[in-house]
PDB file of C-alpha atoms and ligand atoms in Angstrom:
ATOM      1  CA  MET A  32     -12.829 -18.841   3.260  1.00  0.00           C
ATOM      2  CA  THR A  33     -11.023 -21.918   5.312  1.00  0.00           C
ATOM      3  CA  TYR A  34      -8.128 -22.421   5.258  1.00  0.00           C
ATOM      4  CA  GLN A  35      -6.043 -25.834   6.981  1.00  0.00           C
ATOM      5  CA  THR A  36      -2.737 -24.721   7.760  1.00  0.00           C
ATOM      6  CA  LEU A  37      -3.904 -20.885   8.602  1.00  0.00           C
ATOM      7  CA  ASP A  38      -5.221 -19.549  11.703  1.00  0.00           C
ATOM      8  CA  LEU A  39      -6.442 -16.496  11.064  1.00  0.00           C
ATOM      9  CA  THR A  40      -7.878 -13.358  12.992  1.00  0.00           C
ATOM     10  CA  THR A  41      -9.905 -10.770  11.237  1.00  0.00           C
ATOM     11  CA  LEU A  42      -9.345  -7.711  12.177  1.00  0.00           C
ATOM     12  CA  THR A  43     -13.019  -5.791  10.293  1.00  0.00           C
ATOM     13  CA  PRO A  44     -15.291  -8.242   8.592  1.00  0.00           C
ATOM     14  CA  HIS A  45     -13.958  -7.429   5.248  1.00  0.00           C
ATOM     15  CA  ILE A  46     -10.326  -6.101   5.481  1.00  0.00           C
ATOM     16  CA  GLY A  47      -7.445  -6.851   7.496  1.00  0.00           C
ATOM     17  CA  ALA A  48      -6.588 -10.463   8.901  1.00  0.00           C
ATOM     18  CA  GLU A  49      -3.647 -11.611  11.574  1.00  0.00           C
ATOM     19  CA  ILE A  50      -1.976 -14.759  10.959  1.00  0.00           C
ATOM     20  CA  ASN A  51      -1.358 -16.331  13.952  1.00  0.00           C
ATOM     21  CA  GLY A  52       1.093 -19.447  13.914  1.00  0.00           C
ATOM     22  CA  VAL A  53       3.180 -18.591  11.207  1.00  0.00           C
ATOM     23  CA  ASP A  54       7.268 -17.855  11.506  1.00  0.00           C
ATOM     24  CA  LEU A  55       7.824 -15.966   8.247  1.00  0.00           C
ATOM     25  CA  SER A  56      12.618 -17.151   8.984  1.00  0.00           C
ATOM     26  CA  LYS A  57      11.467 -20.947   7.839  1.00  0.00           C
ATOM     27  CA  PRO A  58      10.682 -21.473   4.141  1.00  0.00           C
ATOM     28  CA  LEU A  59       6.634 -22.034   3.712  1.00  0.00           C
ATOM     29  CA  SER A  60       5.282 -24.989   2.677  1.00  0.00           C
ATOM     30  CA  ASN A  61       3.393 -24.489  -1.054  1.00  0.00           C
ATOM     31  CA  GLN A  62       0.311 -25.248   0.989  1.00  0.00           C
ATOM     32  CA  GLN A  63       0.983 -22.818   3.394  1.00  0.00           C
ATOM     33  CA  PHE A  64       2.335 -20.597   0.953  1.00  0.00           C
ATOM     34  CA  SER A  65      -1.091 -20.803  -1.152  1.00  0.00           C
ATOM     35  CA  GLU A  66      -3.022 -20.152   1.552  1.00  0.00           C
ATOM     36  CA  LEU A  67      -2.022 -17.390   2.374  1.00  0.00           C
ATOM     37  CA  TYR A  68      -2.043 -16.264  -1.216  1.00  0.00           C
ATOM     38  CA  GLN A  69      -5.755 -16.715  -0.770  1.00  0.00           C
ATOM     39  CA  ALA A  70      -5.748 -15.461   2.482  1.00  0.00           C
ATOM     40  CA  TRP A  71      -3.980 -11.874   0.916  1.00  0.00           C
ATOM     41  CA  LEU A  72      -6.527 -11.362  -1.159  1.00  0.00           C
ATOM     42  CA  ASP A  73      -9.562 -12.349   0.757  1.00  0.00           C
ATOM     43  CA  TRP A  74      -8.240  -9.355   3.101  1.00  0.00           C
ATOM     44  CA  LYS A  75      -5.544  -6.990   1.247  1.00  0.00           C
ATOM     45  CA  VAL A  76      -3.786  -6.658   4.544  1.00  0.00           C
ATOM     46  CA  LEU A  77      -2.249  -9.669   6.372  1.00  0.00           C
ATOM     47  CA  VAL A  78      -0.560  -9.118  10.103  1.00  0.00           C
ATOM     48  CA  PHE A  79       2.532 -11.254  11.375  1.00  0.00           C
ATOM     49  CA  ARG A  80       3.711 -10.733  15.065  1.00  0.00           C
ATOM     50  CA  ASP A  81       6.496 -11.529  16.616  1.00  0.00           C
ATOM     51  CA  GLN A  82       8.364 -12.319  13.912  1.00  0.00           C
ATOM     52  CA  HIS A  83      12.348 -12.226  14.083  1.00  0.00           C
ATOM     53  CA  LEU A  84      13.512 -11.269   9.937  1.00  0.00           C
ATOM     54  CA  THR A  85      17.170 -10.810   8.405  1.00  0.00           C
ATOM     55  CA  ARG A  86      17.253  -8.403   5.812  1.00  0.00           C
ATOM     56  CA  ASP A  87      17.215 -12.033   3.524  1.00  0.00           C
ATOM     57  CA  ASP A  88      14.514 -13.512   5.531  1.00  0.00           C
ATOM     58  CA  HIS A  89      12.100 -10.237   4.904  1.00  0.00           C
ATOM     59  CA  LYS A  90      13.297 -10.686   1.612  1.00  0.00           C
ATOM     60  CA  ALA A  91      12.819 -13.616   0.673  1.00  0.00           C
ATOM     61  CA  PHE A  92       9.470 -13.820   1.622  1.00  0.00           C
ATOM     62  CA  GLY A  93       8.767 -10.897  -0.342  1.00  0.00           C
ATOM     63  CA  ARG A  94      10.397 -12.797  -3.595  1.00  0.00           C
ATOM     64  CA  ARG A  95       7.843 -16.037  -2.796  1.00  0.00           C
ATOM     65  CA  PHE A  96       5.366 -13.044  -4.235  1.00  0.00           C
ATOM     66  CA  GLY A  97       7.556 -11.708  -7.297  1.00  0.00           C
ATOM     67  CA  SER A  98      10.670  -9.934  -8.103  1.00  0.00           C
ATOM     68  CA  LEU A  99      11.763  -7.088  -5.925  1.00  0.00           C
ATOM     69  CA  HIS A 100      10.880  -3.191  -6.593  1.00  0.00           C
ATOM     70  CA  VAL A 101      13.063  -0.716  -6.801  1.00  0.00           C
ATOM     71  CA  HIS A 102      11.971   2.770  -5.559  1.00  0.00           C
ATOM     72  CA  PRO A 103      12.122   6.204  -7.330  1.00  0.00           C
ATOM     73  CA  MET A 104      13.330   7.300  -4.616  1.00  0.00           C
ATOM     74  CA  GLN A 105      15.716   4.947  -3.875  1.00  0.00           C
ATOM     75  CA  HIS A 106      18.080   7.445  -4.199  1.00  0.00           C
ATOM     76  CA  SER A 107      18.112   9.630  -1.611  1.00  0.00           C
ATOM     77  CA  TYR A 108      18.146   6.268   0.734  1.00  0.00           C
ATOM     78  CA  GLY A 109      21.231   4.805   0.000  1.00  0.00           C
ATOM     79  CA  GLY A 110      21.961   1.069   0.752  1.00  0.00           C
ATOM     80  CA  ASP A 111      19.622  -1.899  -0.402  1.00  0.00           C
ATOM     81  CA  PRO A 112      18.308  -0.685  -3.462  1.00  0.00           C
ATOM     82  CA  GLU A 113      15.473  -3.296  -2.991  1.00  0.00           C
ATOM     83  CA  VAL A 114      14.883  -2.078   0.668  1.00  0.00           C
ATOM     84  CA  LEU A 115      13.435   0.960   1.813  1.00  0.00           C
ATOM     85  CA  ALA A 116      13.846   2.878   5.325  1.00  0.00           C
ATOM     86  CA  VAL A 117      10.984   3.222   6.848  1.00  0.00           C
ATOM     87  CA  LYS A 118      12.679   5.887   9.487  1.00  0.00           C
ATOM     88  CA  THR A 119      10.871   8.821  11.523  1.00  0.00           C
ATOM     89  CA  SER A 120      12.468  10.426  14.650  1.00  0.00           C
ATOM     90  CA  LYS A 121      12.389  13.612  16.046  1.00  0.00           C
ATOM     91  CA  ASP A 122      14.729  15.206  13.471  1.00  0.00           C
ATOM     92  CA  SER A 123      13.274  14.233  10.294  1.00  0.00           C
ATOM     93  CA  LYS A 124      11.075  16.927   7.508  1.00  0.00           C
ATOM     94  CA  TYR A 125       8.031  14.594   6.931  1.00  0.00           C
ATOM     95  CA  THR A 126       7.351  10.600   7.582  1.00  0.00           C
ATOM     96  CA  ALA A 127       6.994   8.035   4.745  1.00  0.00           C
ATOM     97  CA  GLY A 128       3.438   7.816   3.731  1.00  0.00           C
ATOM     98  CA  ASP A 129       1.866  10.224   5.917  1.00  0.00           C
ATOM     99  CA  GLY A 130      -1.226  11.058   3.758  1.00  0.00           C
ATOM    100  CA  TRP A 131      -3.932   8.274   2.165  1.00  0.00           C
ATOM    101  CA  HIS A 132      -2.106   6.839  -1.335  1.00  0.00           C
ATOM    102  CA  THR A 133      -1.839   3.101  -3.255  1.00  0.00           C
ATOM    103  CA  ASP A 134       2.387   3.138  -2.980  1.00  0.00           C
ATOM    104  CA  VAL A 135       4.166   4.367  -6.069  1.00  0.00           C
ATOM    105  CA  THR A 136       1.026   4.516  -8.327  1.00  0.00           C
ATOM    106  CA  CYS A 137       3.089   6.758 -10.955  1.00  0.00           C
ATOM    107  CA  ASP A 138       4.675   3.638 -12.204  1.00  0.00           C
ATOM    108  CA  PRO A 139       3.533   2.311 -15.261  1.00  0.00           C
ATOM    109  CA  ILE A 140       3.662  -1.176 -13.504  1.00  0.00           C
ATOM    110  CA  PRO A 141       2.735  -0.095  -9.481  1.00  0.00           C
ATOM    111  CA  PRO A 142       3.548  -3.230  -6.923  1.00  0.00           C
ATOM    112  CA  LEU A 143       1.922  -6.064  -6.288  1.00  0.00           C
ATOM    113  CA  GLY A 144       2.198  -5.934  -3.040  1.00  0.00           C
ATOM    114  CA  SER A 145       4.518  -4.633  -0.256  1.00  0.00           C
ATOM    115  CA  ALA A 146       5.622  -5.847   3.564  1.00  0.00           C
ATOM    116  CA  LEU A 147       6.710  -3.358   6.101  1.00  0.00           C
ATOM    117  CA  TYR A 148       8.122  -5.273   8.954  1.00  0.00           C
ATOM    118  CA  ILE A 149       8.155  -2.672  11.474  1.00  0.00           C
ATOM    119  CA  THR A 150      11.278  -3.312  14.476  1.00  0.00           C
ATOM    120  CA  GLN A 151      10.933  -0.084  16.420  1.00  0.00           C
ATOM    121  CA  THR A 152       7.838   1.376  17.833  1.00  0.00           C
ATOM    122  CA  PRO A 153       7.119   5.166  19.468  1.00  0.00           C
ATOM    123  CA  GLU A 154       7.318   5.013  23.043  1.00  0.00           C
ATOM    124  CA  SER A 155       4.491   7.134  23.429  1.00  0.00           C
ATOM    125  CA  GLY A 156       2.392   4.502  21.415  1.00  0.00           C
ATOM    126  CA  GLY A 157       0.874   5.382  17.994  1.00  0.00           C
ATOM    127  CA  GLY A 158       3.114   5.896  14.257  1.00  0.00           C
ATOM    128  CA  ASP A 159      -0.524   3.407  13.519  1.00  0.00           C
ATOM    129  CA  THR A 160      -1.216   2.522   9.680  1.00  0.00           C
ATOM    130  CA  MET A 161      -5.092   2.848   8.491  1.00  0.00           C
ATOM    131  CA  TYR A 162      -5.812   0.983   5.553  1.00  0.00           C
ATOM    132  CA  ALA A 163      -8.885   1.072   2.431  1.00  0.00           C
ATOM    133  CA  ASP A 164      -9.737  -1.091   0.694  1.00  0.00           C
ATOM    134  CA  MET A 165     -10.367  -0.384  -2.572  1.00  0.00           C
ATOM    135  CA  TYR A 166     -13.526  -2.830  -3.610  1.00  0.00           C
ATOM    136  CA  LEU A 167     -15.687  -1.406  -1.435  1.00  0.00           C
ATOM    137  CA  ALA A 168     -15.135   2.023  -1.945  1.00  0.00           C
ATOM    138  CA  TYR A 169     -15.949   1.573  -5.765  1.00  0.00           C
ATOM    139  CA  ASP A 170     -19.037  -0.495  -4.961  1.00  0.00           C
ATOM    140  CA  MET A 171     -20.827   2.399  -2.008  1.00  0.00           C
ATOM    141  CA  LEU A 172     -20.536   5.009  -5.312  1.00  0.00           C
ATOM    142  CA  SER A 173     -23.981   5.009  -6.714  1.00  0.00           C
ATOM    143  CA  ASP A 174     -24.951   3.456  -9.820  1.00  0.00           C
ATOM    144  CA  VAL A 175     -24.727   7.228 -11.426  1.00  0.00           C
ATOM    145  CA  MET A 176     -21.232   7.805 -10.586  1.00  0.00           C
ATOM    146  CA  LYS A 177     -19.673   4.752 -11.165  1.00  0.00           C
ATOM    147  CA  GLY A 178     -21.211   4.775 -14.873  1.00  0.00           C
ATOM    148  CA  MET A 179     -19.480   8.391 -14.957  1.00  0.00           C
ATOM    149  CA  LEU A 180     -15.938   6.981 -13.930  1.00  0.00           C
ATOM    150  CA  GLU A 181     -15.812   4.096 -16.377  1.00  0.00           C
ATOM    151  CA  ASN A 182     -13.982   5.254 -19.203  1.00  0.00           C
ATOM    152  CA  LEU A 183     -11.454   7.822 -17.124  1.00  0.00           C
ATOM    153  CA  VAL A 184      -8.254   7.821 -16.918  1.00  0.00           C
ATOM    154  CA  GLY A 185      -5.725   9.082 -14.175  1.00  0.00           C
ATOM    155  CA  VAL A 186      -2.403  10.359 -13.893  1.00  0.00           C
ATOM    156  CA  HIS A 187      -0.549   9.512 -11.515  1.00  0.00           C
ATOM    157  CA  ASP A 188       2.624  11.574 -11.261  1.00  0.00           C
ATOM    158  CA  GLY A 189       5.703  10.929  -8.939  1.00  0.00           C
ATOM    159  CA  ALA A 190       6.691  14.416  -8.563  1.00  0.00           C
ATOM    160  CA  MET A 191       4.062  15.346  -6.641  1.00  0.00           C
ATOM    161  CA  PRO A 192       5.453  12.990  -3.300  1.00  0.00           C
ATOM    162  CA  TYR A 193       8.507  12.931  -3.856  1.00  0.00           C
ATOM    163  CA  LEU A 194       9.519  16.370  -5.519  1.00  0.00           C
ATOM    164  CA  SER A 195       6.479  18.470  -4.069  1.00  0.00           C
ATOM    165  CA  GLY A 196       5.839  16.788  -0.633  1.00  0.00           C
ATOM    166  CA  TYR A 197       8.497  15.389   0.531  1.00  0.00           C
ATOM    167  CA  GLY A 198      11.656  17.732  -1.652  1.00  0.00           C
ATOM    168  CA  VAL A 199      13.635  15.357  -3.120  1.00  0.00           C
ATOM    169  CA  SER A 200      15.136  15.820  -7.109  1.00  0.00           C
ATOM    170  CA  PRO A 201      15.392  13.230  -8.673  1.00  0.00           C
ATOM    171  CA  PRO A 202      19.127  11.805  -9.461  1.00  0.00           C
ATOM    172  CA  THR A 203      20.122  14.261 -12.134  1.00  0.00           C
ATOM    173  CA  GLY A 204      18.684  14.169 -15.528  1.00  0.00           C
ATOM    174  CA  GLU A 205      16.158  12.266 -14.223  1.00  0.00           C
ATOM    175  CA  THR A 206      12.831  12.860 -13.722  1.00  0.00           C
ATOM    176  CA  TYR A 207      10.374  10.868 -11.331  1.00  0.00           C
ATOM    177  CA  PRO A 208       7.866   8.847 -13.426  1.00  0.00           C
ATOM    178  CA  LYS A 209       4.278   9.347 -15.333  1.00  0.00           C
ATOM    179  CA  ASN A 210       1.715   7.439 -16.181  1.00  0.00           C
ATOM    180  CA  GLU A 211      -1.813   7.101 -16.760  1.00  0.00           C
ATOM    181  CA  HIS A 212      -4.166   4.288 -15.424  1.00  0.00           C
ATOM    182  CA  PRO A 213      -7.467   3.992 -15.705  1.00  0.00           C
ATOM    183  CA  VAL A 214      -9.535   5.879 -12.976  1.00  0.00           C
ATOM    184  CA  VAL A 215     -11.642   1.994 -12.181  1.00  0.00           C
ATOM    185  CA  ILE A 216      -9.634  -1.433 -12.730  1.00  0.00           C
ATOM    186  CA  ARG A 217     -10.440  -4.494 -12.641  1.00  0.00           C
ATOM    187  CA  HIS A 218      -8.086  -7.172 -10.196  1.00  0.00           C
ATOM    188  CA  PRO A 219      -5.732  -9.254 -12.605  1.00  0.00           C
ATOM    189  CA  ASP A 220      -7.030 -11.663  -9.757  1.00  0.00           C
ATOM    190  CA  THR A 221      -9.807 -11.922  -8.319  1.00  0.00           C
ATOM    191  CA  GLY A 222     -11.255 -10.319 -11.132  1.00  0.00           C
ATOM    192  CA  LYS A 223     -13.646  -8.056  -9.270  1.00  0.00           C
ATOM    193  CA  LYS A 224     -13.771  -3.790 -10.159  1.00  0.00           C
ATOM    194  CA  ILE A 225     -11.031  -1.266  -7.593  1.00  0.00           C
ATOM    195  CA  LEU A 226     -11.711   2.559  -7.732  1.00  0.00           C
ATOM    196  CA  PHE A 227      -7.734   2.834  -8.669  1.00  0.00           C
ATOM    197  CA  VAL A 228      -6.939   7.132  -7.605  1.00  0.00           C
ATOM    198  CA  ASN A 229      -4.812   8.486  -5.013  1.00  0.00           C
ATOM    199  CA  SER A 230      -4.778  11.669  -2.957  1.00  0.00           C
ATOM    200  CA  GLY A 231      -0.425  10.856  -3.023  1.00  0.00           C
ATOM    201  CA  PHE A 232      -0.241  10.331  -7.277  1.00  0.00           C
ATOM    202  CA  THR A 233      -3.076  11.230  -8.650  1.00  0.00           C
ATOM    203  CA  SER A 234      -2.620  14.493 -10.055  1.00  0.00           C
ATOM    204  CA  HIS A 235      -5.326  14.680 -12.454  1.00  0.00           C
ATOM    205  CA  ILE A 236      -8.453  13.109 -14.911  1.00  0.00           C
ATOM    206  CA  LYS A 237      -6.744  12.933 -18.958  1.00  0.00           C
ATOM    207  CA  GLY A 238      -8.694  15.649 -20.925  1.00  0.00           C
ATOM    208  CA  MET A 239     -11.641  17.328 -18.501  1.00  0.00           C
ATOM    209  CA  ARG A 240     -11.026  21.161 -17.418  1.00  0.00           C
ATOM    210  CA  PRO A 241      -9.036  21.635 -14.416  1.00  0.00           C
ATOM    211  CA  TRP A 242     -11.271  22.379 -12.060  1.00  0.00           C
ATOM    212  CA  GLU A 243     -13.762  19.328 -13.461  1.00  0.00           C
ATOM    213  CA  SER A 244     -10.724  17.198 -12.678  1.00  0.00           C
ATOM    214  CA  ARG A 245      -9.887  18.956  -8.969  1.00  0.00           C
ATOM    215  CA  ALA A 246     -13.531  18.824  -8.030  1.00  0.00           C
ATOM    216  CA  LEU A 247     -13.857  15.341  -9.033  1.00  0.00           C
ATOM    217  CA  LEU A 248     -11.010  13.993  -7.209  1.00  0.00           C
ATOM    218  CA  ASP A 249     -11.508  16.201  -3.891  1.00  0.00           C
ATOM    219  CA  ALA A 250     -14.992  14.137  -4.001  1.00  0.00           C
ATOM    220  CA  LEU A 251     -13.391  10.834  -4.390  1.00  0.00           C
ATOM    221  CA  PHE A 252     -10.655  11.823  -2.140  1.00  0.00           C
ATOM    222  CA  ARG A 253     -13.248  12.767   1.084  1.00  0.00           C
ATOM    223  CA  HIS A 254     -15.005   9.488   0.026  1.00  0.00           C
ATOM    224  CA  ILE A 255     -11.717   7.567   0.994  1.00  0.00           C
ATOM    225  CA  SER A 256     -10.799   9.667   3.947  1.00  0.00           C
ATOM    226  CA  GLN A 257     -14.140   9.951   5.820  1.00  0.00           C
ATOM    227  CA  THR A 258     -15.911   6.975   5.374  1.00  0.00           C
ATOM    228  CA  PRO A 259     -14.421   4.852   8.464  1.00  0.00           C
ATOM    229  CA  ARG A 260     -16.539   1.708   7.439  1.00  0.00           C
ATOM    230  CA  LEU A 261     -13.668   1.186   4.484  1.00  0.00           C
ATOM    231  CA  THR A 262     -10.700   0.985   7.046  1.00  0.00           C
ATOM    232  CA  CYS A 263      -8.453  -1.552   9.140  1.00  0.00           C
ATOM    233  CA  ARG A 264      -5.857   0.387  11.408  1.00  0.00           C
ATOM    234  CA  VAL A 265      -2.958  -1.752  12.377  1.00  0.00           C
ATOM    235  CA  VAL A 266      -1.098  -1.399  15.629  1.00  0.00           C
ATOM    236  CA  TRP A 267       2.669  -2.185  15.145  1.00  0.00           C
ATOM    237  CA  GLN A 268       3.909  -4.115  17.526  1.00  0.00           C
ATOM    238  CA  PRO A 269       8.124  -4.152  17.265  1.00  0.00           C
ATOM    239  CA  ASN A 270       8.491  -6.938  14.885  1.00  0.00           C
ATOM    240  CA  THR A 271       5.600  -7.514  13.026  1.00  0.00           C
ATOM    241  CA  LEU A 272       5.016  -7.662   9.213  1.00  0.00           C
ATOM    242  CA  THR A 273       2.515  -6.536   7.633  1.00  0.00           C
ATOM    243  CA  LEU A 274       1.975  -7.602   3.837  1.00  0.00           C
ATOM    244  CA  TRP A 275      -0.707  -5.289   1.596  1.00  0.00           C
ATOM    245  CA  ASP A 276      -2.617  -6.248  -1.956  1.00  0.00           C
ATOM    246  CA  ASN A 277      -1.456  -2.595  -3.416  1.00  0.00           C
ATOM    247  CA  ARG A 278      -3.653  -3.185  -6.591  1.00  0.00           C
ATOM    248  CA  CYS A 279      -6.669  -3.248  -4.351  1.00  0.00           C
ATOM    249  CA  THR A 280      -6.138  -0.966  -0.802  1.00  0.00           C
ATOM    250  CA  GLN A 281      -4.741   2.391   0.206  1.00  0.00           C
ATOM    251  CA  HIS A 282      -2.643   3.056   3.504  1.00  0.00           C
ATOM    252  CA  HIS A 283      -1.816   5.908   5.159  1.00  0.00           C
ATOM    253  CA  ALA A 284       1.008   5.893   7.913  1.00  0.00           C
ATOM    254  CA  VAL A 285      -0.407   8.323  10.763  1.00  0.00           C
ATOM    255  CA  TRP A 286       2.489  10.802  12.418  1.00  0.00           C
ATOM    256  CA  ASP A 287       1.490  11.672  15.771  1.00  0.00           C
ATOM    257  CA  TYR A 288       4.016  10.094  17.774  1.00  0.00           C
ATOM    258  CA  HIS A 289       6.764  13.453  17.547  1.00  0.00           C
ATOM    259  CA  PRO A 290       9.791  13.976  19.307  1.00  0.00           C
ATOM    260  CA  ASN A 291       9.398  10.229  19.030  1.00  0.00           C
ATOM    261  CA  SER A 292      10.891   7.668  16.538  1.00  0.00           C
ATOM    262  CA  ARG A 293       9.466   4.691  14.679  1.00  0.00           C
ATOM    263  CA  TYR A 294      12.002   2.095  13.111  1.00  0.00           C
ATOM    264  CA  GLY A 295      10.828  -0.556   9.667  1.00  0.00           C
ATOM    265  CA  GLU A 296      11.718  -1.652   6.620  1.00  0.00           C
ATOM    266  CA  ARG A 297       9.777  -2.337   3.352  1.00  0.00           C
ATOM    267  CA  VAL A 298       9.816  -4.596   0.419  1.00  0.00           C
ATOM    268  CA  SER A 299       7.609  -4.505  -2.576  1.00  0.00           C
ATOM    269  CA  ILE A 300       6.678  -6.819  -4.976  1.00  0.00           C
ATOM    270  CA  LEU A 301       6.835  -5.947  -8.760  1.00  0.00           C
ATOM    271  CA  GLY A 302       3.536  -6.424 -10.204  1.00  0.00           C
ATOM    272  CA  ASP A 303       3.348  -7.958 -14.096  1.00  0.00           C
ATOM    273  CA  VAL A 304       0.463  -6.167 -15.601  1.00  0.00           C
ATOM    274  CA  ARG A 305      -0.162  -2.743 -15.875  1.00  0.00           C
ATOM    275  CA  PRO A 306      -4.087  -1.986 -13.962  1.00  0.00           C
ATOM    276  CA  ALA A 307      -6.796  -2.933 -16.825  1.00  0.00           C
ATOM    277  CA  ALA A 308     -10.274  -1.789 -16.747  1.00  0.00           C
TER     278      ALA A 308
HETATM  279  C1  SIN B 289       4.146   3.514   3.741  1.00  0.00           C
HETATM  280  O1  SIN B 289       4.776   1.798   2.657  1.00  0.00           O
HETATM  281  O2  SIN B 289       3.038   4.454   2.690  1.00  0.00           O
HETATM  282  C2  SIN B 289       5.244   3.484   4.829  1.00  0.00           C
HETATM  283  C3  SIN B 289       3.245   2.972   5.698  1.00  0.00           C
HETATM  284  C4  SIN B 289       3.888   2.899   6.789  1.00  0.00           C
HETATM  285  O3  SIN B 289       5.153   3.241   7.633  1.00  0.00           O
HETATM  286  O4  SIN B 289       3.227   2.867   8.363  1.00  0.00           O
END
């Protein structure tokens, strides 16, 4: 794919691209936006360096793709409900996203994408984010495995990361979302098949015995975490924004910089259709 208005440097042959020469604090022309949208579909993870954005600029950029999502744990973060602070310091008990996951798949319609703007990186270096290509994760499975997964449904439970993982209770009288999605979905824009289970949220496979479900999920999670070919790695510098397609990727924040600090803010874009086979 060639682009008229974008200068793009790829991170790997199939996932991740740095977009050079675009200032996200300025309105994007329609052509720029439609090429950026195509590049996002093509490369799944887009990295923009040296961006100087106010919170409103960041939100306005997210809104070009759709309305903004409010995170189920927002009550514990406070502040602007459409902005998730990603803040880790020496006193942190956890860092958000420190494990392979797709954002908020416990929602009936998970976000279609997220834009993370990192303004402070650890003095020690580190704090990268790894991304994995879930089209390729599906394509690399054997036909026997693909056939077996075809009609399976996964249960995605928000209590797993937010309550059991982070120890944050939901607001009084509420529970975290829990929803079912097909194990293999099709991307609504590209029509391509995607492996759609993640170790952050997928608790079990519907209708299987617990040991069967555990064994199958563990095998799929191992495939994702132990196949470096699926991945690219974003090495942050201050004022980098990364936009990912949340439907066909997983990511993993690497917390290798304690006791140093890292800070950023994330906006996520609401999906408009339920994940479907
Ligand atoms: C997340 O969105 O899961 C956080 C990613 C990161 O901090 O690198």
